[in-house]
CSV table of C-alpha atoms and ligand atoms in Angstrom, one decimal:
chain,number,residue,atom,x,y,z
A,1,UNK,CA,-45.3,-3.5,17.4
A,2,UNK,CA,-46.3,-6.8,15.7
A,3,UNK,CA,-44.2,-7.9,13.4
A,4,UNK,CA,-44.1,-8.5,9.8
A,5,UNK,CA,-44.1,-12.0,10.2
A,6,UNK,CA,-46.9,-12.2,11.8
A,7,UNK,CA,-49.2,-9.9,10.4
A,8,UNK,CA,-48.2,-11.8,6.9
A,9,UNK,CA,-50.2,-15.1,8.5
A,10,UNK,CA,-53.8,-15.0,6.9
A,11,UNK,CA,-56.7,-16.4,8.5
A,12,UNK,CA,-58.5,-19.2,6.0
A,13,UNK,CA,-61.0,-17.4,3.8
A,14,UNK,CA,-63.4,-19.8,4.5
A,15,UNK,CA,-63.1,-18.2,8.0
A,16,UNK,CA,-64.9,-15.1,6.7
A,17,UNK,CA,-68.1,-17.6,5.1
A,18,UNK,CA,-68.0,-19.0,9.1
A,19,UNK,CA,-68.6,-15.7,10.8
A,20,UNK,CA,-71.4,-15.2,8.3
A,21,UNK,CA,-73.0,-18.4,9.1
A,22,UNK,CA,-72.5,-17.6,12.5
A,23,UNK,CA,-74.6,-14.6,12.3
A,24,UNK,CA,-77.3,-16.3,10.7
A,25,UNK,CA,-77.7,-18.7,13.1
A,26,UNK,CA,-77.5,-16.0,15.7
A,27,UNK,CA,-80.4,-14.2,13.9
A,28,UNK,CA,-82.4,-17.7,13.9
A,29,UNK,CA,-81.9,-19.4,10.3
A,30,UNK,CA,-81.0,-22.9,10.1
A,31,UNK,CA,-77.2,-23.3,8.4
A,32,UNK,CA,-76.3,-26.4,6.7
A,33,UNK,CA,-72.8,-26.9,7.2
A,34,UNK,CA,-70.7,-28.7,4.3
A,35,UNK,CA,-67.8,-26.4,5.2
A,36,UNK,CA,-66.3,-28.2,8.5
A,37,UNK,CA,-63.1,-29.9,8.2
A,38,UNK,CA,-63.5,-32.4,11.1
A,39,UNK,CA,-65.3,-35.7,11.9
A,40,UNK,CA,-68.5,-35.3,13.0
A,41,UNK,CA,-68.5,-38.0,15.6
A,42,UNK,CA,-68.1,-38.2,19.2
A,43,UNK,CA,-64.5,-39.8,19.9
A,44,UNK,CA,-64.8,-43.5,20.7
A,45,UNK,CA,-65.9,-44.4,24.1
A,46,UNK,CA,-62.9,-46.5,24.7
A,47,UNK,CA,-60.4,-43.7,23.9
A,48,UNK,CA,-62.3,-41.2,26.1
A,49,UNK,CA,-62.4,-44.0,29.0
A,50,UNK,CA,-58.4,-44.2,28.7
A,51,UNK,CA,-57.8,-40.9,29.3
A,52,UNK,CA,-60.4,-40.3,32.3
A,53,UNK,CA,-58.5,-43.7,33.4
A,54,UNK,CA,-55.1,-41.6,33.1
A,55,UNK,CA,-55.9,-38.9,34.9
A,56,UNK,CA,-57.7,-40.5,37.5
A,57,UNK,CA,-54.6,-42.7,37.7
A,58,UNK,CA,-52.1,-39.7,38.3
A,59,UNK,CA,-50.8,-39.8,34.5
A,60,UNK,CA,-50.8,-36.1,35.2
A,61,UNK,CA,-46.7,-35.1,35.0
A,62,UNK,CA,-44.9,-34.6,31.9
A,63,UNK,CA,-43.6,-37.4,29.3
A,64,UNK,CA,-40.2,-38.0,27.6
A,65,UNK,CA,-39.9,-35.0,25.1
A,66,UNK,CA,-40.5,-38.1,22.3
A,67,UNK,CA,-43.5,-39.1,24.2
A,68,UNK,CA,-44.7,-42.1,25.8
A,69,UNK,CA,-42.6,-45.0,25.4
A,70,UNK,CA,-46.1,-47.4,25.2
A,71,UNK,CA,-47.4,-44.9,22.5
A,72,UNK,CA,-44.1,-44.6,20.4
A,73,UNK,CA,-44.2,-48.6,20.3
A,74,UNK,CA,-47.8,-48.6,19.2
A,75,UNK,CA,-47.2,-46.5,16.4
A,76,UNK,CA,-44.4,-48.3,15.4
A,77,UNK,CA,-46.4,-51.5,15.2
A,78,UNK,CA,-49.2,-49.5,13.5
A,79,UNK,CA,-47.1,-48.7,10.6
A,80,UNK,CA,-45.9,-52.1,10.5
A,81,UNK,CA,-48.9,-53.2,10.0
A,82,UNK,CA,-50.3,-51.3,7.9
A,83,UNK,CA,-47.6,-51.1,5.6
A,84,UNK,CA,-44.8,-53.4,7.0
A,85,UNK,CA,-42.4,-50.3,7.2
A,86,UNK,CA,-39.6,-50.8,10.9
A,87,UNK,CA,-39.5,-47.8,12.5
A,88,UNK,CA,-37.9,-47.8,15.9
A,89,UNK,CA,-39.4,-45.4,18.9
A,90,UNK,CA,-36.2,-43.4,18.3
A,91,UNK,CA,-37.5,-42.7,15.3
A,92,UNK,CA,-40.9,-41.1,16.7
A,93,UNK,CA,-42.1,-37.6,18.4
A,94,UNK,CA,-45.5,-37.5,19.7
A,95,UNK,CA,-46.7,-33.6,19.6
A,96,UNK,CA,-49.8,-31.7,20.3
A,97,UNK,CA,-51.4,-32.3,17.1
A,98,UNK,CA,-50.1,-32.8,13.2
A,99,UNK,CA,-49.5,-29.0,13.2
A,100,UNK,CA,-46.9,-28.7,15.4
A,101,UNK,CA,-44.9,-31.5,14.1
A,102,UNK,CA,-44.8,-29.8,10.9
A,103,UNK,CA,-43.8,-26.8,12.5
A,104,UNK,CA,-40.9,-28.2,14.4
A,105,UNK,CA,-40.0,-30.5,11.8
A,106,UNK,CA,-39.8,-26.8,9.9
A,107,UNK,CA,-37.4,-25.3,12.2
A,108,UNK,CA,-35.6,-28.5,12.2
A,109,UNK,CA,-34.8,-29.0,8.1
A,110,UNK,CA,-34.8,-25.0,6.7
A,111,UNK,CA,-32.4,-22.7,6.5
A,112,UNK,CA,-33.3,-18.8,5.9
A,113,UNK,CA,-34.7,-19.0,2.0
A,114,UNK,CA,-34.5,-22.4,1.2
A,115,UNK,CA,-37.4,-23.8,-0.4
A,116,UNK,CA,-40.2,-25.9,0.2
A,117,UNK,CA,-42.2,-27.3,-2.6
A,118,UNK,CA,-46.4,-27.8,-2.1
A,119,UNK,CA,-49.0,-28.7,-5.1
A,120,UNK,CA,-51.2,-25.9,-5.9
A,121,UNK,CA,-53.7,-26.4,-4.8
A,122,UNK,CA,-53.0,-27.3,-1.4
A,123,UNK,CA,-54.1,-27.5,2.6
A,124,UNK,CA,-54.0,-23.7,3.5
A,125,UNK,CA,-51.9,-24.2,5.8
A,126,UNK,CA,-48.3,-25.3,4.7
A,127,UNK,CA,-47.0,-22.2,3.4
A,128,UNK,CA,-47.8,-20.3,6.7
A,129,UNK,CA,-45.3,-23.3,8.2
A,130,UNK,CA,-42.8,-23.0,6.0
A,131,UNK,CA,-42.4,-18.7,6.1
A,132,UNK,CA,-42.7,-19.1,9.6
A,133,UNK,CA,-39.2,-20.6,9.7
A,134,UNK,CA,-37.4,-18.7,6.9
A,135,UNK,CA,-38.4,-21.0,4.0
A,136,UNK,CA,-39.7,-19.9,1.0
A,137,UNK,CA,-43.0,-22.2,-0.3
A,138,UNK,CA,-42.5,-23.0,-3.8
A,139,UNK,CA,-46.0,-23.9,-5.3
A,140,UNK,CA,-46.0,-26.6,-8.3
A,141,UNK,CA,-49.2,-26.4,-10.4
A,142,UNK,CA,-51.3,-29.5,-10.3
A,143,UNK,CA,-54.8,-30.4,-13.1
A,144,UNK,CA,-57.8,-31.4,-12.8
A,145,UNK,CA,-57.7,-33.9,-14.8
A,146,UNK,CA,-54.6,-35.8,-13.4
A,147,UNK,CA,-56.3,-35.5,-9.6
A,148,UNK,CA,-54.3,-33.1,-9.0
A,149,UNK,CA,-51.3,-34.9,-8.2
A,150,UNK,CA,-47.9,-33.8,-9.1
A,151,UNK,CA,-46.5,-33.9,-12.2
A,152,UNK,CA,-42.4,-35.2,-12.1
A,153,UNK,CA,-41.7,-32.5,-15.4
A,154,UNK,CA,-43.4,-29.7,-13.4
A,155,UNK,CA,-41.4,-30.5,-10.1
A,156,UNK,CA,-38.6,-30.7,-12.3
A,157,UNK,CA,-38.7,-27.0,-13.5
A,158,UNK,CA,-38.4,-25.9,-10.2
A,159,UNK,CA,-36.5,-28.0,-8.3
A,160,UNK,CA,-33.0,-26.1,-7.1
A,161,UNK,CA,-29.8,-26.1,-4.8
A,162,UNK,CA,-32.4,-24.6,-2.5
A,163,UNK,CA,-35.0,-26.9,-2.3
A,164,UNK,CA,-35.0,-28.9,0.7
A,165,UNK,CA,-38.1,-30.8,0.4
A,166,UNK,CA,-41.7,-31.7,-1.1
A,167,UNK,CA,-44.8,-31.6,0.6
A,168,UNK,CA,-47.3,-34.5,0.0
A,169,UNK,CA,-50.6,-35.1,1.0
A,170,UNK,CA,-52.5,-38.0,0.3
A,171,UNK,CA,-55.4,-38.9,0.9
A,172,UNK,CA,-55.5,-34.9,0.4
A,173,UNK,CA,-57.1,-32.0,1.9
A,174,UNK,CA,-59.2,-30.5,-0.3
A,175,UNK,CA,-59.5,-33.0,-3.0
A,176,UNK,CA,-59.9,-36.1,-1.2
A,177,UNK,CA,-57.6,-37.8,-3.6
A,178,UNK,CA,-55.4,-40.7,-2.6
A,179,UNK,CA,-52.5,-40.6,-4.6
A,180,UNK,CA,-51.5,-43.9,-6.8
A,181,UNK,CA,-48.0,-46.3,-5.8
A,182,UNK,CA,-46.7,-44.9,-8.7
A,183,UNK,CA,-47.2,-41.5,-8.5
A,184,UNK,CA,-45.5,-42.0,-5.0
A,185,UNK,CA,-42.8,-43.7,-6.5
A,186,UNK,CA,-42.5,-40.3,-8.6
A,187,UNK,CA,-42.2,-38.3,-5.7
A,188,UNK,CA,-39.4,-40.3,-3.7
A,189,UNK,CA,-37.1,-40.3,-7.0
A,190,UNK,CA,-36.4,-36.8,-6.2
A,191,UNK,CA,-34.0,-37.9,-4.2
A,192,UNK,CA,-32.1,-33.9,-3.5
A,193,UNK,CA,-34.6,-33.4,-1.2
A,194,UNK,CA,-36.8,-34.5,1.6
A,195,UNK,CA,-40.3,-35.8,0.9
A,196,UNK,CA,-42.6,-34.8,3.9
A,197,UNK,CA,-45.2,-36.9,3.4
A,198,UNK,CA,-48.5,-35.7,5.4
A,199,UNK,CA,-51.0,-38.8,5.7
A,200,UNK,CA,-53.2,-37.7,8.5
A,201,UNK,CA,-56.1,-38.8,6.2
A,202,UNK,CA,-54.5,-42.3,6.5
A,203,UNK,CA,-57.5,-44.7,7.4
A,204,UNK,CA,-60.2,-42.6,6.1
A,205,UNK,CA,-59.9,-44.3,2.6
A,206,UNK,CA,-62.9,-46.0,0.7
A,207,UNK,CA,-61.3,-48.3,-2.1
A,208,UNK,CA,-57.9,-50.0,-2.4
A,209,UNK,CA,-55.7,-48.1,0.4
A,210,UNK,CA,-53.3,-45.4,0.9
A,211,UNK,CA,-49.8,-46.2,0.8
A,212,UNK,CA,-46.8,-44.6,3.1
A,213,UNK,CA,-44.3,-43.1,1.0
A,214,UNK,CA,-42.0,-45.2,3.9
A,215,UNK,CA,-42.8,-47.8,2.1
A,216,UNK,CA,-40.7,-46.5,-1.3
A,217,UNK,CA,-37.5,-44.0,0.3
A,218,UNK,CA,-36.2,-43.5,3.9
A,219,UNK,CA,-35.5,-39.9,2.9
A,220,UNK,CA,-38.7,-39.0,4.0
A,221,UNK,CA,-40.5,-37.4,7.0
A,222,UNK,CA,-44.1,-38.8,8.0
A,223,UNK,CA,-46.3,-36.3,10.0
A,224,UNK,CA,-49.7,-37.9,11.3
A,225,UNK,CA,-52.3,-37.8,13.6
A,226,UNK,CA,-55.7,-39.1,15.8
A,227,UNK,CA,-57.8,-35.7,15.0
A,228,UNK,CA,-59.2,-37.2,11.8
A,229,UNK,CA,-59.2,-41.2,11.9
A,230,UNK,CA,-60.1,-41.1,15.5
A,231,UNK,CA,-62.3,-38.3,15.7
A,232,UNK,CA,-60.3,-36.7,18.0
A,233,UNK,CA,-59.5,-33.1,17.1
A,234,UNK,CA,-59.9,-31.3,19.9
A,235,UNK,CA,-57.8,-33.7,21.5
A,236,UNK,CA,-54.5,-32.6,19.8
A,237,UNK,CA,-52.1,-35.8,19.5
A,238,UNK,CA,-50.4,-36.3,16.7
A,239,UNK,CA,-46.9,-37.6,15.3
A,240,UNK,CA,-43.9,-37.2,13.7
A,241,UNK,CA,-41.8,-39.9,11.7
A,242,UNK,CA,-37.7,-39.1,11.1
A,243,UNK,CA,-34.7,-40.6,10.1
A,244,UNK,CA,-32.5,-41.4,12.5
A,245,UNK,CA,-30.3,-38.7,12.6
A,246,UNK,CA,-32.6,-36.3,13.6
A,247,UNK,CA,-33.5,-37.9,16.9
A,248,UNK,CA,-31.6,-35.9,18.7
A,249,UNK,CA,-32.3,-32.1,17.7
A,250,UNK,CA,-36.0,-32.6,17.4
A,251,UNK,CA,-35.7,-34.2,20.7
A,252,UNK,CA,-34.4,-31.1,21.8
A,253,UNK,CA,-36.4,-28.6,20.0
A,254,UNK,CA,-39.6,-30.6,21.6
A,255,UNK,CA,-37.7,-30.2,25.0
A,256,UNK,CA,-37.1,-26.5,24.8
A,257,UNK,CA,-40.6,-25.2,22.9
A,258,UNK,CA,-43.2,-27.6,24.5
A,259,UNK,CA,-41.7,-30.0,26.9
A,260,UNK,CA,-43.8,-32.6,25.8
A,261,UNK,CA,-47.2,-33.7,24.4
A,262,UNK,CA,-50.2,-33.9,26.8
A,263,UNK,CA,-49.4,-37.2,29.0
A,264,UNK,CA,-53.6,-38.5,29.4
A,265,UNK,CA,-54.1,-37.8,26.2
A,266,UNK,CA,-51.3,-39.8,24.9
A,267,UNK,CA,-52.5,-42.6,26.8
A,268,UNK,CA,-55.7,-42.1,25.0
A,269,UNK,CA,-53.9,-42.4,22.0
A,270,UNK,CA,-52.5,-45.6,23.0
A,271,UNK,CA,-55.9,-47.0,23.5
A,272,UNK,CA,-56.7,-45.6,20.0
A,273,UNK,CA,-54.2,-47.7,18.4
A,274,UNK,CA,-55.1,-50.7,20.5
A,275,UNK,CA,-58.8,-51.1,20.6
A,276,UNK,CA,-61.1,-48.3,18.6
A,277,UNK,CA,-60.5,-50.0,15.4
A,278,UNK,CA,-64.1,-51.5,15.1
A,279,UNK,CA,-65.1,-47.9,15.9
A,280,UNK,CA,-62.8,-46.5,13.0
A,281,UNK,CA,-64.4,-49.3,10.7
A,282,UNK,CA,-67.7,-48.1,11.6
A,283,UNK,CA,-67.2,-44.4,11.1
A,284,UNK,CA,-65.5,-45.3,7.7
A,285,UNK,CA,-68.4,-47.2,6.3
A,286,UNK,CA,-70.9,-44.3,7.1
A,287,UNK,CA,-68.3,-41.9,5.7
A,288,UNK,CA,-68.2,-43.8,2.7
A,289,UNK,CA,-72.4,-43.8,2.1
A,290,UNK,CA,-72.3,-40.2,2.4
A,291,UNK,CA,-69.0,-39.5,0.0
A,292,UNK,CA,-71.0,-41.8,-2.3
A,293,UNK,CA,-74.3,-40.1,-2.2
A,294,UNK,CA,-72.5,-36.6,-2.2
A,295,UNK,CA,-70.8,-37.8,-5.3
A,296,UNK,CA,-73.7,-38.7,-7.3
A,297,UNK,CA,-75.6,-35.7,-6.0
A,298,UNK,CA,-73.3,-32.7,-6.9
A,299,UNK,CA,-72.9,-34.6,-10.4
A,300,UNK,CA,-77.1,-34.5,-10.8
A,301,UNK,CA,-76.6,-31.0,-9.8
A,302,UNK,CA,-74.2,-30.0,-12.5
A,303,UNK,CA,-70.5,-30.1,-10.6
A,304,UNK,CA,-68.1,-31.8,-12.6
A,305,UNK,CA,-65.9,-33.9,-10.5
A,306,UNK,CA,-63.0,-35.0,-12.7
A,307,UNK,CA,-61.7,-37.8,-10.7
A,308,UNK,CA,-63.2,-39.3,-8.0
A,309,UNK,CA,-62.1,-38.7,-4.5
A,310,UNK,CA,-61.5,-42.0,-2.3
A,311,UNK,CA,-60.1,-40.6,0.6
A,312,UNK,CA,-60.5,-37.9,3.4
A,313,UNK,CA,-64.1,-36.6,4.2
A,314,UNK,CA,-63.8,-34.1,1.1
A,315,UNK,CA,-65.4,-33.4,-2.8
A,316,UNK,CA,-63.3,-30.9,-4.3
A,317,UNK,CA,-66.1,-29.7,-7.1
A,318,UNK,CA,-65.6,-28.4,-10.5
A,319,UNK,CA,-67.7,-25.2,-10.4
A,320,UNK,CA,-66.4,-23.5,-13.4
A,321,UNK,CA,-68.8,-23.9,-15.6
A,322,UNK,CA,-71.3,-21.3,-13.4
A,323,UNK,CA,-68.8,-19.4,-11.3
A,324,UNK,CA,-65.2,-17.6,-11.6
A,325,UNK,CA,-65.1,-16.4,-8.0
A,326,UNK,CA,-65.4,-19.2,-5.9
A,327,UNK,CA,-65.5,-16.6,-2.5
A,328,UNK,CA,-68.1,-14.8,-4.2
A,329,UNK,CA,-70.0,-18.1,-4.8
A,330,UNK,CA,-69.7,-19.6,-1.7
A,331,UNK,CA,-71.1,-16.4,-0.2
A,332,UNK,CA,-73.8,-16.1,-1.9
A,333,UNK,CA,-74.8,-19.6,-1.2
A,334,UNK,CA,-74.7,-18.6,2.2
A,335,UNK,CA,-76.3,-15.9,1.9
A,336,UNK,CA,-79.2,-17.2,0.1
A,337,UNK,CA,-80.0,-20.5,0.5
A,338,UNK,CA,-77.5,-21.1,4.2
A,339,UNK,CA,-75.2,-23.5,2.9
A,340,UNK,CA,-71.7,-23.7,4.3
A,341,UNK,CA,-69.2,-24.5,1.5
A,342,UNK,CA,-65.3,-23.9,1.5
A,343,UNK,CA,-64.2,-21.8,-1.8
A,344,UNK,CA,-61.5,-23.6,-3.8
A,345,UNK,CA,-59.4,-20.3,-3.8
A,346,UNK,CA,-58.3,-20.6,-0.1
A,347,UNK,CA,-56.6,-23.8,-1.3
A,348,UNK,CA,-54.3,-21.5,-3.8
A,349,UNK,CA,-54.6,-20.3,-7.4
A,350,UNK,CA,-55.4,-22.8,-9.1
A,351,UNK,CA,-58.3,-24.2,-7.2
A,352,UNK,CA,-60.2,-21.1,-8.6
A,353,UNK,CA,-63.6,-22.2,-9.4
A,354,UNK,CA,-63.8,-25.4,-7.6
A,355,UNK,CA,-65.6,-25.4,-4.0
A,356,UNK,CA,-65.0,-27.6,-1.4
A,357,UNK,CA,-67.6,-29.9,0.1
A,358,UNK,CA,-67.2,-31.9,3.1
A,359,UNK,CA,-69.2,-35.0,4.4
A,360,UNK,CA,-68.6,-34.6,7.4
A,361,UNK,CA,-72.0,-34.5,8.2
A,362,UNK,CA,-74.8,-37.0,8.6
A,363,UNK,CA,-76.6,-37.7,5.2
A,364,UNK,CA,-79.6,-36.1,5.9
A,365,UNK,CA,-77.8,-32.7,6.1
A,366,UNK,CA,-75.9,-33.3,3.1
A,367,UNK,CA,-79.0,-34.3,1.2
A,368,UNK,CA,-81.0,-31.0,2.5
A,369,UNK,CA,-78.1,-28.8,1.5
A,370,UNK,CA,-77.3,-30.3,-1.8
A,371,UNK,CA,-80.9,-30.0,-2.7
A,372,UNK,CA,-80.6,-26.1,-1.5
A,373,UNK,CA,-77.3,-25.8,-3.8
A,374,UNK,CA,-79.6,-27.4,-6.6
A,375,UNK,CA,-82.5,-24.6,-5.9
A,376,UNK,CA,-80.3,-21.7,-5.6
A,377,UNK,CA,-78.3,-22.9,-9.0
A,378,UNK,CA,-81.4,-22.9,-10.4
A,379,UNK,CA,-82.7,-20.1,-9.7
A,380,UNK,CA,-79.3,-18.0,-9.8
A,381,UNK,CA,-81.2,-15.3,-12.3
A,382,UNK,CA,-84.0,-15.1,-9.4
A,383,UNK,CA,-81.8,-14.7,-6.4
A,384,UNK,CA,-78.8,-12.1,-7.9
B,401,PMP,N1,-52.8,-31.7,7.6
B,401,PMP,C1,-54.0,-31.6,6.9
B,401,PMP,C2,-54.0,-32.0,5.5
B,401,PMP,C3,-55.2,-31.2,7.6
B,401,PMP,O1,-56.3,-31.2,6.9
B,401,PMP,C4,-55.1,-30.9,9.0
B,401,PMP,C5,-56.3,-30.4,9.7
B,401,PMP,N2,-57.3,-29.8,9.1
B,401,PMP,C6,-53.9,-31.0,9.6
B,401,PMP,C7,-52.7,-31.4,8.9
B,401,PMP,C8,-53.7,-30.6,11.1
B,401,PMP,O2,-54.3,-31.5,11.9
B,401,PMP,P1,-54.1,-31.6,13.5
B,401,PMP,O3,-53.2,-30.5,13.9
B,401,PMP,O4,-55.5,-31.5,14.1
B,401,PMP,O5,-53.5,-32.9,13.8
């Protein structure tokens, strides 16, 4: 029997515009992918030369259920740094990977049914996180024309004795907005509840920079990771920032469900945070050609992009105007022009009619496939 839980967890519906690429390219045809939701560059060669240095060095055994002492101080100093927040390696788990910090941090804050509020529209996959320990997700509308960020009035209206905390993501998956000091400052004045900020797209930010909601309430939780920034997500490292109190229980629900996180690939980590950040710099400025090209592109074509997105790898497009269905859409560009795009809808409700485009790709491809968007629009009457 599988259970109910289980067979409640959806695959992404962008999965399903995947498997048809797939079978294109198995049949021969050339697929442009604008779908992908990781960097397209080969992880540093310093990073990847720390690790091979690790294992060949008999870093092989398992670390503190925290992590790596060397690492836990290196983020610490990162996010000093960066936004001249003290946090204390007490105060740090190193995990597998963003996703299973938000999972444990999960099991760690919710009682059966208490809630967990996430924007709508949002990354896919919080609300599979947050039934898979008992929670109930708790989606707040966001617009268009405020970025997408929150609204205080709309948290209000459903903030309860249940709520235990609100998601944030900035710079966000799909819209590739960062979100403004003050509408952080918004966010941490709910102060009933946790703020779980996720800022895994921390680095990967164009103009001005992205603050850490550490730097406006301690009630918070930080998850983040070296998938994105560092190119590294087949790696899985990532992180988990708490408030004291909780050092001891997530210590030992780390202990009991995965001992630890991989110990060469934390040390890769800790060469990360030390010496690829040329390499980050580099990898941003050719990010941020293509997410200005992409822009200006998908507005020639006729997208309507309401505010404009400074973080992430991501254009979150305003498709309304020519389509109500964006799975339908983004199937038939597949289908008739090979063009990998994500459909808003996979992001919840109300990102109906917007499709996701990621530059995560060199320029050329992104030039080729917008101009194949620009034919098929064109010729919509021809193709249907
Ligand atoms: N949060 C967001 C917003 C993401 O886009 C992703 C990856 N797509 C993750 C978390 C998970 O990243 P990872 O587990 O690779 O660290």
């Amino acid at each position: 029997m599988i259970s109910q839980k289980a067979k409640s967890i959806k695959p992404f519906i962008v999965m399903d515009v995947m498997a048809r690429a797939e079978e294109l390219e198995r049949c021969g045809e050339e697929v442009i992918h604008l779908e992908v939701g990781e960097p397209d560059f080969e992880t540093p060669a310093v990073i990847r030369e720390a690790a091979i240095e690790a294992m060949q060095s008999g870093k092989t055994h398992y670390t503190h259920a925290l992590g790596l002492l060397e690492l836990r101080e290196e983020i610490c100093n990162h996010y000093y740094k960066e936004y001249g927040v003290e946090i204390t390696p007490d105060c740090v788990m190193v995990t597998n990977g963003t996703s299973p910090a938000l999972l444990l941090l999960m099991m760690a804050i919710l009682e059966p049914g208490d809630e967990v509020i996430i924007s709508n529209p949002h990354y896919a996959c919080y609300p599979n996180f947050i039934r898979a320990c008992g929670g109930v997700p708790i989606e707040v509308r966001t617009f268009p024309e405020d970025g997408f960020q929150y609204r205080s009035e709309e948290i209000r209206k459903v903030i309860s004795k249940r709520t235990r905390a609100i998601i944030i993501n900035s710079p966000s998956n799909p819209t590739g907005i960062v979100m403004t000091e003050q509408n952080l400052r918004d966010v941490a004045e709910f102060e009933e509840c946790w703020i779980i900020s996720d800022e895994i797209y921390h680095g990967l930010v164009y103009k001005d920079r992205a603050r850490s909601i550490l730097e406006f309430t301690n009630r918070a939780f930080v998850i983040n990771g070296f998938s994105k920034l560092f190119a590294m997500t087949g790696w899985r490292l990532g992180y988990l920032i708490f408030p004291k109190e909780f050092s001891e229980v997530l210590k030992n629900i780390h202990q009991n469900f995965a001992i630890s996180a991989n110990s060469f690939v934390q040390w890769a980590g800790v060469a990360a945070l030390r010496h690829a950040w040329d390499e980050v710099a580099k990898m941003r400025a050719i990010y941020n050609k293509r997410r200005m090209f992409m822009i200006r592109r998908l507005e020639e074509i006729g997208f309507r992009i309401h505010h404009e997105p400074t973080g992430a790898f991501y254009v979150f497009a305003d498709a309304r105007e020519f389509c109500s269905d964006s799975f339908k859409e983004a199937f038939h560009i597949i289908e008739k022009v090979k063009v990998g795009v994500t459909p808003g809808i996979d992001f919840g409700s109300a990102g109906e009619g917007f499709l996701r485009f990621s530059y995560a790709n060199s320029i050329e491809n992104i030039a080729r496939g917008l101009e194949r968007i620009e034919y098929y629009l064109k010729n919509r009457g021809k193709c249907e």
